[in-house]
Short mmCIF file of C-alpha atoms in Angstrom, two decimals:
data_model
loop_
_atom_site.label_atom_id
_atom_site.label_comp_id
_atom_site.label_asym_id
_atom_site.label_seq_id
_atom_site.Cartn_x
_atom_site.Cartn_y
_atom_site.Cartn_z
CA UNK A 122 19.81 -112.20 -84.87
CA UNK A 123 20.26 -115.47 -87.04
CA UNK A 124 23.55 -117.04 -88.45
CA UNK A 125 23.50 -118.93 -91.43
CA UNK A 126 25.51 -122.43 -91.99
CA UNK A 127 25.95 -124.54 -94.16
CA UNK A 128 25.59 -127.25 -92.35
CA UNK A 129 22.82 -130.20 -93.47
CA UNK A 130 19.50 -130.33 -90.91
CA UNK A 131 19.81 -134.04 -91.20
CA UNK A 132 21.42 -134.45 -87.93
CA UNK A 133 18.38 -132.43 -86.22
CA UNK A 134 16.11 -133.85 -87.82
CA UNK A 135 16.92 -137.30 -86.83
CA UNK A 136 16.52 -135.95 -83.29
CA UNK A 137 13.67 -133.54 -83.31
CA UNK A 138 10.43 -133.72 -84.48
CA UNK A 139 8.86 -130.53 -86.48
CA UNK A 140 7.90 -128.60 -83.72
CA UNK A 141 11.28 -129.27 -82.29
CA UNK A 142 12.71 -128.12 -85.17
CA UNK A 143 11.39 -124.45 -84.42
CA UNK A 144 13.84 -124.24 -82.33
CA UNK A 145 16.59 -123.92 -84.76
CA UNK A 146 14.78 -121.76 -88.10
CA UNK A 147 13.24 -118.67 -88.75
CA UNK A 148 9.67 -117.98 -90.57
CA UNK A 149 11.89 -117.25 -93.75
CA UNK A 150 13.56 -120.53 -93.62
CA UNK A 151 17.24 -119.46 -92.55
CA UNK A 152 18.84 -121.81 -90.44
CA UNK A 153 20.51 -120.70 -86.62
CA UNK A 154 23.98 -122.26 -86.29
CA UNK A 155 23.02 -125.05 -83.45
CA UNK A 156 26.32 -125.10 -82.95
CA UNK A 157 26.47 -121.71 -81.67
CA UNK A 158 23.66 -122.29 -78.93
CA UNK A 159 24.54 -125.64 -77.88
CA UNK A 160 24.86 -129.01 -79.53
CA UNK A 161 21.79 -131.11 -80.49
CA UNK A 162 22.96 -133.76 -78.37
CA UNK A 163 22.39 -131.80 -75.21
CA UNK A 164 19.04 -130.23 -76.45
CA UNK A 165 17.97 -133.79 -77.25
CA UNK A 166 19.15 -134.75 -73.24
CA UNK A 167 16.93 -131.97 -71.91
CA UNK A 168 14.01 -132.56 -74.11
CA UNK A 169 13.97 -136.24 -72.55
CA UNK A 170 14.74 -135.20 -69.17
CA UNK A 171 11.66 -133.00 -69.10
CA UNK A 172 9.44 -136.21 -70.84
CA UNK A 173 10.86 -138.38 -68.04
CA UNK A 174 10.12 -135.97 -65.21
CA UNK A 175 6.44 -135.70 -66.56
CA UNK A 176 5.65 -138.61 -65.77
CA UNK A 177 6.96 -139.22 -62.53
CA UNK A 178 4.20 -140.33 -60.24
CA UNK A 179 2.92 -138.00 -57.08
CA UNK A 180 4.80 -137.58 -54.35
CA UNK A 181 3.95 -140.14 -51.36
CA UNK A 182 3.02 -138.55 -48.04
CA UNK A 183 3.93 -141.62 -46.48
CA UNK A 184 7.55 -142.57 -46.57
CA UNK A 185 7.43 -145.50 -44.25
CA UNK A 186 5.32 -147.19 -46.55
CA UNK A 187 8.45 -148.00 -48.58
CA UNK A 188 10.55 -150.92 -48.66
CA UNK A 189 14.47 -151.70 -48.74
CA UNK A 190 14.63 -152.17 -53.27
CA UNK A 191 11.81 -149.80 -53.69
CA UNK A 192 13.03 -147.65 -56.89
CA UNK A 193 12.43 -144.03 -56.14
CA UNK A 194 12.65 -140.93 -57.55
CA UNK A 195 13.71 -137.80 -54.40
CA UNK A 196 13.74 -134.11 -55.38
CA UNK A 197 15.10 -132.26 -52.49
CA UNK A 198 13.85 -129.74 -50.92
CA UNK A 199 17.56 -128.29 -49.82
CA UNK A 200 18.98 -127.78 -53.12
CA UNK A 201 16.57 -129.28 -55.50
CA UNK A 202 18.68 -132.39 -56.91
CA UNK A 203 16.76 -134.52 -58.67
CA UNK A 204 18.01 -138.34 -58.34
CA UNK A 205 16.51 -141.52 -58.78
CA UNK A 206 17.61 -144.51 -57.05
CA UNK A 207 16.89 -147.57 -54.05
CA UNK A 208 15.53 -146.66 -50.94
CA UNK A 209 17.67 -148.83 -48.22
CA UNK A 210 16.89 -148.08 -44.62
CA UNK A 211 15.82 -145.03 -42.43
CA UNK A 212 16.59 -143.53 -38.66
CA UNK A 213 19.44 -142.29 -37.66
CA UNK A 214 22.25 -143.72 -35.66
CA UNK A 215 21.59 -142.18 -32.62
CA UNK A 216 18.37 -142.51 -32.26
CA UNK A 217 16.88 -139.10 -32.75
CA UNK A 218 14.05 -139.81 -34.48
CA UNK A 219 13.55 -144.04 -33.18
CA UNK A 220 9.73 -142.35 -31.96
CA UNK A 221 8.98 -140.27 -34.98
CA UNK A 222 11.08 -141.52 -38.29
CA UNK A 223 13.17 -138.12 -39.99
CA UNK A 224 15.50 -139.48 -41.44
CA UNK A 225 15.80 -141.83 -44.41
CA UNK A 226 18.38 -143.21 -47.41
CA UNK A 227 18.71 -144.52 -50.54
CA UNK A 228 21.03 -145.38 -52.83
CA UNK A 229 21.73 -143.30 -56.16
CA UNK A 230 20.60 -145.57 -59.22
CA UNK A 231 23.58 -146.12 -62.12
CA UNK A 232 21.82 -144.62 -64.94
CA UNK A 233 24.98 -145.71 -67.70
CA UNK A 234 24.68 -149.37 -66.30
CA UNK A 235 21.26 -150.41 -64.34
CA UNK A 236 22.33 -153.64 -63.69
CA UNK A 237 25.20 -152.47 -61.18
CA UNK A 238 24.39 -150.29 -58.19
CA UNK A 239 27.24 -146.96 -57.39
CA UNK A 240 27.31 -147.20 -53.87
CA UNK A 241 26.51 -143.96 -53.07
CA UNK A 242 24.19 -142.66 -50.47
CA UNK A 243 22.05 -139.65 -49.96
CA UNK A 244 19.99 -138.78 -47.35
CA UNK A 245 16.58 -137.42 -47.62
CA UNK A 246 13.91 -136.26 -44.91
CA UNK A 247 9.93 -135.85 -44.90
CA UNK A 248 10.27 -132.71 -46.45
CA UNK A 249 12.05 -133.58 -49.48
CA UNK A 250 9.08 -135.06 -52.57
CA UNK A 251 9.69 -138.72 -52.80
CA UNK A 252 7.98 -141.04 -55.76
CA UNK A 253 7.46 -144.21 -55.92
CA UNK A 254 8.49 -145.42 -59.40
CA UNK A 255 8.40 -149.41 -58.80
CA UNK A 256 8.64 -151.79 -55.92
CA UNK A 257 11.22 -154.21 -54.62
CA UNK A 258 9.54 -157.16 -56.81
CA UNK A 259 10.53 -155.24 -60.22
CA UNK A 260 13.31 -153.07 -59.19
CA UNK A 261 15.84 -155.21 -59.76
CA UNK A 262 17.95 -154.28 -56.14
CA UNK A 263 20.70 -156.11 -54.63
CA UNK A 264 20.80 -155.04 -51.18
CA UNK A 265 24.66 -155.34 -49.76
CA UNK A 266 24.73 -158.19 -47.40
CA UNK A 267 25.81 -157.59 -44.20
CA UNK A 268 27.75 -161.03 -43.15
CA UNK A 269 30.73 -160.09 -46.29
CA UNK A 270 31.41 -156.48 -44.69
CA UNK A 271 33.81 -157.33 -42.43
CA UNK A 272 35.91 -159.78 -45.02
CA UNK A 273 35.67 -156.99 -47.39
CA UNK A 274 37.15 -154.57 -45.06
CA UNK A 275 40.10 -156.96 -43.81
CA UNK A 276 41.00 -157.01 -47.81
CA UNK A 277 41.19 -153.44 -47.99
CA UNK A 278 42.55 -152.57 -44.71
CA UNK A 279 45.85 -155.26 -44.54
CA UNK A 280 47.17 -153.66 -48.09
CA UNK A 281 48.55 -150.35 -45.87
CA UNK A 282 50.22 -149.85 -42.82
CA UNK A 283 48.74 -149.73 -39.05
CA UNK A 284 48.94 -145.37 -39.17
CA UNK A 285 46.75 -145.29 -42.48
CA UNK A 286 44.22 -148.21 -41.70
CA UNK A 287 41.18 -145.64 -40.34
CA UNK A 288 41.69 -143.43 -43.80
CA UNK A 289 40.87 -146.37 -45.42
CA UNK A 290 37.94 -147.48 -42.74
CA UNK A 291 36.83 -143.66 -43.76
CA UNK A 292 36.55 -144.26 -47.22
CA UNK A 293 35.31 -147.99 -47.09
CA UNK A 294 32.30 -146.38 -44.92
CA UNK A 295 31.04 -144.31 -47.76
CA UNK A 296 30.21 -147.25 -49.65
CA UNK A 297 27.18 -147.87 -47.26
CA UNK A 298 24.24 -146.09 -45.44
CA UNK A 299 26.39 -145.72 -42.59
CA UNK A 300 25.26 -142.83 -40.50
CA UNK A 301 21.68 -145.00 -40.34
CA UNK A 302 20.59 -146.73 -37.39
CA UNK A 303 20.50 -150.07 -39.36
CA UNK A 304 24.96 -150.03 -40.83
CA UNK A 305 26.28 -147.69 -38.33
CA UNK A 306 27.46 -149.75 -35.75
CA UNK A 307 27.44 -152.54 -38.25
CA UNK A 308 30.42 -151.11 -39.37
CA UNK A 309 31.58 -150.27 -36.12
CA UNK A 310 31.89 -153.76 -35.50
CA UNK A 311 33.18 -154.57 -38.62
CA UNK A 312 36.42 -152.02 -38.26
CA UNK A 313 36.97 -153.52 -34.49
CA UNK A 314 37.24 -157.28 -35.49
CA UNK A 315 39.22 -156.60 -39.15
CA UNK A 316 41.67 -153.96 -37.05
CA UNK A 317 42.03 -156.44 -34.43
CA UNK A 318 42.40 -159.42 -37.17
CA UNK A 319 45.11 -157.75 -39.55
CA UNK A 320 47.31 -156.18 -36.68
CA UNK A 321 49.89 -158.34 -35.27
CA UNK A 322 51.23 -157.40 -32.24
CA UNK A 323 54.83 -156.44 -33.37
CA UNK A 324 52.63 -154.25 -35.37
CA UNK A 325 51.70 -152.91 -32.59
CA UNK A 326 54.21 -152.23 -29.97
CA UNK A 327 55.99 -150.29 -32.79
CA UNK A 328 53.02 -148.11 -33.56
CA UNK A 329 52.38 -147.69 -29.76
CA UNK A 330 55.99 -146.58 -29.22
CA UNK A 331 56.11 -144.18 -31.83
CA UNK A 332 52.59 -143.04 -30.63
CA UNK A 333 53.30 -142.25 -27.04
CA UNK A 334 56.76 -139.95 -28.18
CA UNK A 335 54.13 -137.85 -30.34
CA UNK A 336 51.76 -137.53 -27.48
CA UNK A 337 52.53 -135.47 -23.40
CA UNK A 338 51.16 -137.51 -20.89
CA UNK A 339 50.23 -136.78 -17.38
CA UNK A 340 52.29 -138.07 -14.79
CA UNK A 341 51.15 -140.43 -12.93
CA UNK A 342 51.24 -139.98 -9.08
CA UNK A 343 53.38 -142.82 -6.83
CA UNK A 344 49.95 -144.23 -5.39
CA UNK A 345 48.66 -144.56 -8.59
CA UNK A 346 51.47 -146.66 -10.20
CA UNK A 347 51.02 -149.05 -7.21
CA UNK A 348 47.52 -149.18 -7.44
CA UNK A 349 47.86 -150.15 -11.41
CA UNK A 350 50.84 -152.50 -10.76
CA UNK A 351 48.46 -154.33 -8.13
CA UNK A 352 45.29 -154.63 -11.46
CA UNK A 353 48.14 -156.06 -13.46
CA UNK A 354 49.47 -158.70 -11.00
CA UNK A 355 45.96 -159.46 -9.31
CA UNK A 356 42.91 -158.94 -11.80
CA UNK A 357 41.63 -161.99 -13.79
CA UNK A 358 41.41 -162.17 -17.44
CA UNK A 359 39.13 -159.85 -19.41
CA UNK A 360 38.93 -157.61 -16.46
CA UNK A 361 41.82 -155.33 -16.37
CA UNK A 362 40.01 -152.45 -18.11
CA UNK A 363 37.23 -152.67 -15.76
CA UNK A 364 39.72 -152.39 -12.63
CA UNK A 365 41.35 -149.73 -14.43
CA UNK A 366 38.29 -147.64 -14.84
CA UNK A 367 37.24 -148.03 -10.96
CA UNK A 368 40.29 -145.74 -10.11
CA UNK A 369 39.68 -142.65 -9.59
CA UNK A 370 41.92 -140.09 -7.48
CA UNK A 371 41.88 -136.33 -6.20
CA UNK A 372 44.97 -133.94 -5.80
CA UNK A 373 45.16 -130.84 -3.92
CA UNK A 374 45.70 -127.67 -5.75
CA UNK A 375 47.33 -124.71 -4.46
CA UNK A 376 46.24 -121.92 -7.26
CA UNK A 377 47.02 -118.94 -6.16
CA UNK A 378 45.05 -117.46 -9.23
CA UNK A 379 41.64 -118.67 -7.55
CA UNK A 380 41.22 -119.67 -4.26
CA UNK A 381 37.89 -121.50 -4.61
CA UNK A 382 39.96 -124.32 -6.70
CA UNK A 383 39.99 -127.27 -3.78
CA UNK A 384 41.01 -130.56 -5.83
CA UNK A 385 41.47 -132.02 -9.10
CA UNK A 386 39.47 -135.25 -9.97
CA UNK A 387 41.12 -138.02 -12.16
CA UNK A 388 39.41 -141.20 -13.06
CA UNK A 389 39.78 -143.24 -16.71
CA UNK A 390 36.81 -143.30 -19.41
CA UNK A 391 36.03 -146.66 -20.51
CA UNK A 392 34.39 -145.15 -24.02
CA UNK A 393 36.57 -143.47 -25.89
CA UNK A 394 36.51 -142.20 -29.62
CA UNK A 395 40.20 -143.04 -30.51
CA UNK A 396 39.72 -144.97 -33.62
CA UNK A 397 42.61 -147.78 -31.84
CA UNK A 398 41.16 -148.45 -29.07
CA UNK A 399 40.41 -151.70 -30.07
CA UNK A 400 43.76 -152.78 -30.54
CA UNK A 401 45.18 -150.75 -26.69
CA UNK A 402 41.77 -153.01 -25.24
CA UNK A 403 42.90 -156.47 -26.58
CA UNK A 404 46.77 -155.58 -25.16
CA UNK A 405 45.60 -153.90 -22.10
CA UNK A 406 44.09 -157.62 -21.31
CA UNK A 407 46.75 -159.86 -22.32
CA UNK A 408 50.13 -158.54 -22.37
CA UNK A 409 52.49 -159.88 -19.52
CA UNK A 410 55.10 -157.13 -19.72
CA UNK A 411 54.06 -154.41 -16.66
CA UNK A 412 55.98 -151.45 -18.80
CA UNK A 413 53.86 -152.51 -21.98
CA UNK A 414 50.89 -152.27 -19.83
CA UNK A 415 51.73 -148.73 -18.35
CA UNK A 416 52.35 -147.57 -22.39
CA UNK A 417 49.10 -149.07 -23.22
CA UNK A 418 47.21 -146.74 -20.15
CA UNK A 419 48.53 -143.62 -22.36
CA UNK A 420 46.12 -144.65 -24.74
CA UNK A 421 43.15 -144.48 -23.11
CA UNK A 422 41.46 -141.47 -22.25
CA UNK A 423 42.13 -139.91 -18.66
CA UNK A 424 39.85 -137.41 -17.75
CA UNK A 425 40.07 -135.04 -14.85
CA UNK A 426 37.39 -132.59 -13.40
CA UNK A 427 38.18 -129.38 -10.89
CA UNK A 428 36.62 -129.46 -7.44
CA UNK A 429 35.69 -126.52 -5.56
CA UNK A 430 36.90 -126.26 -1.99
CA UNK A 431 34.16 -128.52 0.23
CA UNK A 432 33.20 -130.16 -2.82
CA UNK A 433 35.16 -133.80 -1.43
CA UNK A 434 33.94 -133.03 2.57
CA UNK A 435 32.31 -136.41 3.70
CA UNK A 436 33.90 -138.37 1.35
CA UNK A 437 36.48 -141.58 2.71
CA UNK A 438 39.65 -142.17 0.89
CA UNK A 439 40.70 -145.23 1.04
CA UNK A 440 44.66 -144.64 1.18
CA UNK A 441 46.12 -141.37 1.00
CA UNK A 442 49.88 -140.20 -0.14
CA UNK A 443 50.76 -136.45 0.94
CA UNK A 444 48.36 -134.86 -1.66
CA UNK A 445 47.10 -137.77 -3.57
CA UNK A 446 44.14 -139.54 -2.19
CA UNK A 447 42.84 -142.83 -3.60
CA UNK A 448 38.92 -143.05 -3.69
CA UNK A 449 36.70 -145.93 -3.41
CA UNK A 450 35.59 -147.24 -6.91
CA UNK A 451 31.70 -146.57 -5.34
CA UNK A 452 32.64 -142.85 -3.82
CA UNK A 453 30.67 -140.45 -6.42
CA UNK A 454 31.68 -136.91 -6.32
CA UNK A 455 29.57 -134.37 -8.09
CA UNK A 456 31.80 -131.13 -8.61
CA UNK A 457 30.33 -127.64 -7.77
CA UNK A 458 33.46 -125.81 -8.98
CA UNK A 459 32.36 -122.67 -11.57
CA UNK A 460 34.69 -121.21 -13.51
CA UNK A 461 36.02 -117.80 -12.34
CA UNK A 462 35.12 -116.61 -15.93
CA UNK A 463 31.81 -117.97 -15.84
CA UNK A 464 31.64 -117.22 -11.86
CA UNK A 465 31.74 -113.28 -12.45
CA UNK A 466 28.65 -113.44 -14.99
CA UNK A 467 26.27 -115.65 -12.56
CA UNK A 468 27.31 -112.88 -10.20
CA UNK A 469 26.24 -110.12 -12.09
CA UNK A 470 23.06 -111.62 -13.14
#
């Protein structure tokens, strides 16, 4: 079916050349509405799109050939996005693939300004088709440089309060490559010293307050508090946490629900994931209040582990209080307990 206008072909032909202009006329001369199919514009978009794409070189079969400024062009092989942009760095930031590189990035290219780069980051693998459009010499890349990340973090951080700092670490991280090997804990670093740097310690104590009422804590046996009060009064500088970490107590349990239970295992990780911990670290070490030091303790991770009846035989506490034993920092236990959950399906296997 055709549609007749009266509109001028002027405006397509100024875009299309005669061929093109098939597109939009019949053998007898009558004229589709573009209009009614979509605008010339877009047509025009496509048509240049599909001249760009053709002459996209071949896909290299080596990625580590490339080089941090290298303009690429990546079709992936997940969804089929075609981008071009700046490859930046590869491996991941755990170290997966440190033997056998998987996993590279690049940064998206600003097609409506070249000169500035967007910031954003995409991932691509060894089975995604990656071209090599022009090297580092002609690309024109400015790669971000790493000794300004943590002053530009401190300037974004310090406009908001303590509780909405790590939304605005979150966001601040998307402006870099940073689950690769090369910016992850680059940033890590970063967030530690501008957290650290911004937050004054009034800051603090009032966020650490409000904190603790949000959180239930275990309490913390008799022998323990002595044992802590003794890392506070005795332990030199810069080693509280470590002191802290080295205690590790049982207590008996008396579950009538499973008789196998023997002991629970407490002890304090060191590594934790709470985005804070820098700030309960720096405190932990220098305040000289003992009840600011116990609310600082609730914000580190204390882990516990159930022990099976025999599982502490052989092993020499070093004080005991009723139920509560104290362990030597060097006394290892490895628990056997099982589940009774998991227990009944070993059994019946």
């Amino acid at each position: 079916m055709t549609f007749k206008t009266k509109k001028s072909n002027a405006a397509l032909n100024d875009l299309f050349s005669e061929g093109q202009m098939g597109l939009f006329t019949d053998g007898n001369g009558v004229t589709i509405n573009p209009d009614f199919i979509f605008k010339a514009e877009e047509i025009a978009e496509k048509i240049e799109a599909v001249n760009v794409l053709a002459e996209i070189p071949k896909g290299l079969t080596d990625l580590n050939i490339l080089q941090k400024g290298d303009k690429i062009h990546l079709r992936s092989s997940r969804n089929g996005r075609e981008v071009t942009g700046y490859y930046v760095t590869k491996g991941f930031h755990d170290g997966r693939d440190k033997n056998n590189f998987q996993y590279y990035y690049m940064e998206v290219a600003n097609t409506e300004s070249p000169t500035e780069f967007t910031r954003e980051f995409l991932e691509f693998t060894t089975l995604d088709q990656v071209s090599l459009l022009e090297t580092k010499e002609n690309s024109g890349y400015i790669p971000q440089k790493k000794e300004e990340t943590t002053e530009l973090l401190i300037e974004q951080i310090q406009k908001v309060p303590l509780e909405e700092r790590f939304e605005v670490y979150k966001k601040f991280q998307n402006g870099y490559a940073w689950v690769s090997r090369e910016w992850h804990d680059l940033l890590g670093d970063a967030w530690a010293e501008a957290l650290v740097k911004v937050t004054t310690d009034e800051e603090y104590y009032e966020f650490l307050e409000k904190r603790n009422k949000q959180r239930d804590h275990k309490k913390l046996p008799k022998l323990i508090q002595k044992e802590l009060e003794r890392v506070f009064n005795e332990a030199a500088p810069g080693e509280r946490l470590q002191h802290v970490v080295n205690i590790r107590w049982i207590e008996l349990l008396d579950d009538k629900t499973d008789y196998e239970k023997g002991h629970e295992y407490y002890f304090w990780v060191k590594t934790t994931g709470d985005c804070f911990k820098y700030l309960a670290i720096k405190h932990l070490e220098s305040t000289n209040d003992i009840k600011t030091f116990f609310n600082i303790l609730k914000q580190l991770r204390l882990d516990y582990k159930t022990l099976a009846k025999g599982d502490f035989k052989g092993m020499h506490p070093t004080v005991s209080d009723g139920d509560v034993q104290l362990l030597h920092p060097d006394e290892v236990i490895v628990p056997t307990f099982v589940p009774l959950f998991y227990r009944g399906r070993r059994i019946a296997s």
